[in-house]
C-alpha positions as a Markdown table, in Angstrom:
| # | Residue | x | y | z |
|---|---|---|---|---|
| 1 | Met | 0.0 | 0.0 | 0.0 |
| 2 | Asn | 2.8 | 2.4 | 0.8 |
| 3 | Glu | 4.2 | 1.9 | -2.7 |
| 4 | Trp | 0.9 | 3.0 | -4.2 |
| 5 | Ile | 0.7 | 6.1 | -2.0 |
| 6 | Gly | 4.3 | 6.9 | -2.9 |
| 7 | Met | 3.5 | 6.7 | -6.6 |
| 8 | Met | 0.4 | 8.7 | -6.2 |
| 9 | Asn | 2.4 | 11.4 | -4.4 |
| 10 | Glu | 4.7 | 11.6 | -7.4 |
| 11 | Trp | 1.7 | 12.0 | -9.7 |
| 12 | Ile | 0.5 | 14.9 | -7.5 |
| 13 | Ile | 4.0 | 16.6 | -7.6 |
| 14 | Glu | 4.2 | 16.1 | -11.4 |
| 15 | Asn | 0.6 | 17.2 | -12.0 |
| 16 | Gln | 0.2 | 14.0 | -14.0 |
| 17 | Leu | -3.0 | 13.5 | -16.1 |
| 18 | Leu | -4.5 | 10.2 | -15.1 |
| 19 | Ser | -7.1 | 7.8 | -16.4 |
| 20 | Val | -9.3 | 6.7 | -13.5 |
| 21 | His | -11.9 | 3.9 | -13.5 |
| 22 | Tyr | -14.0 | 3.5 | -10.3 |
| 23 | Leu | -17.1 | 1.8 | -9.0 |
| 24 | Lys | -20.2 | 3.5 | -7.7 |
| 25 | Ile | -22.7 | 1.5 | -5.6 |
| 26 | Lys | -25.8 | 0.7 | -7.6 |
| 27 | Lys | -24.5 | 2.6 | -10.6 |
| 28 | Gly | -21.6 | 0.4 | -11.8 |
| 29 | Thr | -18.3 | 1.5 | -13.3 |
| 30 | His | -17.5 | 5.1 | -14.2 |
| 31 | Ser | -14.3 | 6.7 | -15.6 |
| 32 | Phe | -12.8 | 10.1 | -16.1 |
| 33 | Ser | -9.5 | 11.8 | -16.9 |
| 34 | Gly | -8.1 | 14.0 | -14.3 |
| 35 | Arg | -5.4 | 15.0 | -11.9 |
| 36 | Leu | -4.8 | 13.7 | -8.4 |
| 37 | Leu | -5.0 | 16.6 | -5.8 |
| 38 | Gln | -4.7 | 14.8 | -2.5 |
| 39 | Val | -4.2 | 11.3 | -1.1 |
| 40 | Asn | -4.3 | 9.6 | 2.3 |
| 41 | Asp | -4.7 | 6.0 | 3.5 |
| 42 | Glu | -8.5 | 6.0 | 2.8 |
| 43 | His | -9.4 | 8.7 | 0.4 |
| 44 | Leu | -8.4 | 10.3 | -2.9 |
| 45 | Leu | -9.3 | 13.7 | -4.2 |
| 46 | Phe | -9.2 | 14.3 | -8.0 |
| 47 | Tyr | -9.9 | 17.2 | -10.3 |
| 48 | Ala | -11.7 | 15.9 | -13.4 |
| 49 | Asp | -10.5 | 18.0 | -16.4 |
| 50 | Asp | -13.4 | 17.4 | -18.8 |
| 51 | Thr | -16.2 | 18.2 | -16.3 |
| 52 | Lys | -14.2 | 20.7 | -14.3 |
| 53 | Glu | -15.3 | 19.2 | -11.0 |
| 54 | Val | -13.7 | 17.8 | -7.9 |
| 55 | Ile | -14.3 | 14.1 | -7.2 |
| 56 | His | -13.8 | 12.5 | -3.8 |
| 57 | Leu | -13.3 | 8.7 | -3.8 |
| 58 | His | -12.7 | 6.1 | -1.2 |
| 59 | Met | -9.6 | 4.0 | -1.9 |
| 60 | Asn | -11.9 | 0.8 | -2.2 |
| 61 | Gln | -13.8 | 2.4 | -5.1 |
| 62 | Ile | -10.8 | 2.6 | -7.4 |
| 63 | Asp | -10.9 | -0.2 | -10.0 |
| 64 | His | -8.0 | 1.0 | -12.2 |
| 65 | Ile | -5.8 | 4.1 | -12.3 |
| 66 | Glu | -2.8 | 4.9 | -14.6 |
| 67 | Pro | -1.1 | 7.8 | -16.2 |
| 68 | Phe | -3.0 | 9.0 | -19.3 |
| 69 | Ala | -1.2 | 8.0 | -22.5 |
């Protein structure tokens, strides 16, 4: 887990554009492209570039996250 948090902190410092796929209860899988603003042991805070909104996710909701290519 610490390895992931370390990598996420690098993404924050580099302002890396990310592709994020996550799960919402009763609504299924969603995805967006955005930048990671803040991370801790339980939560992630993103800025979604396309919709220009802040998205708050629990660590367990993340299905897949990677740098945007």
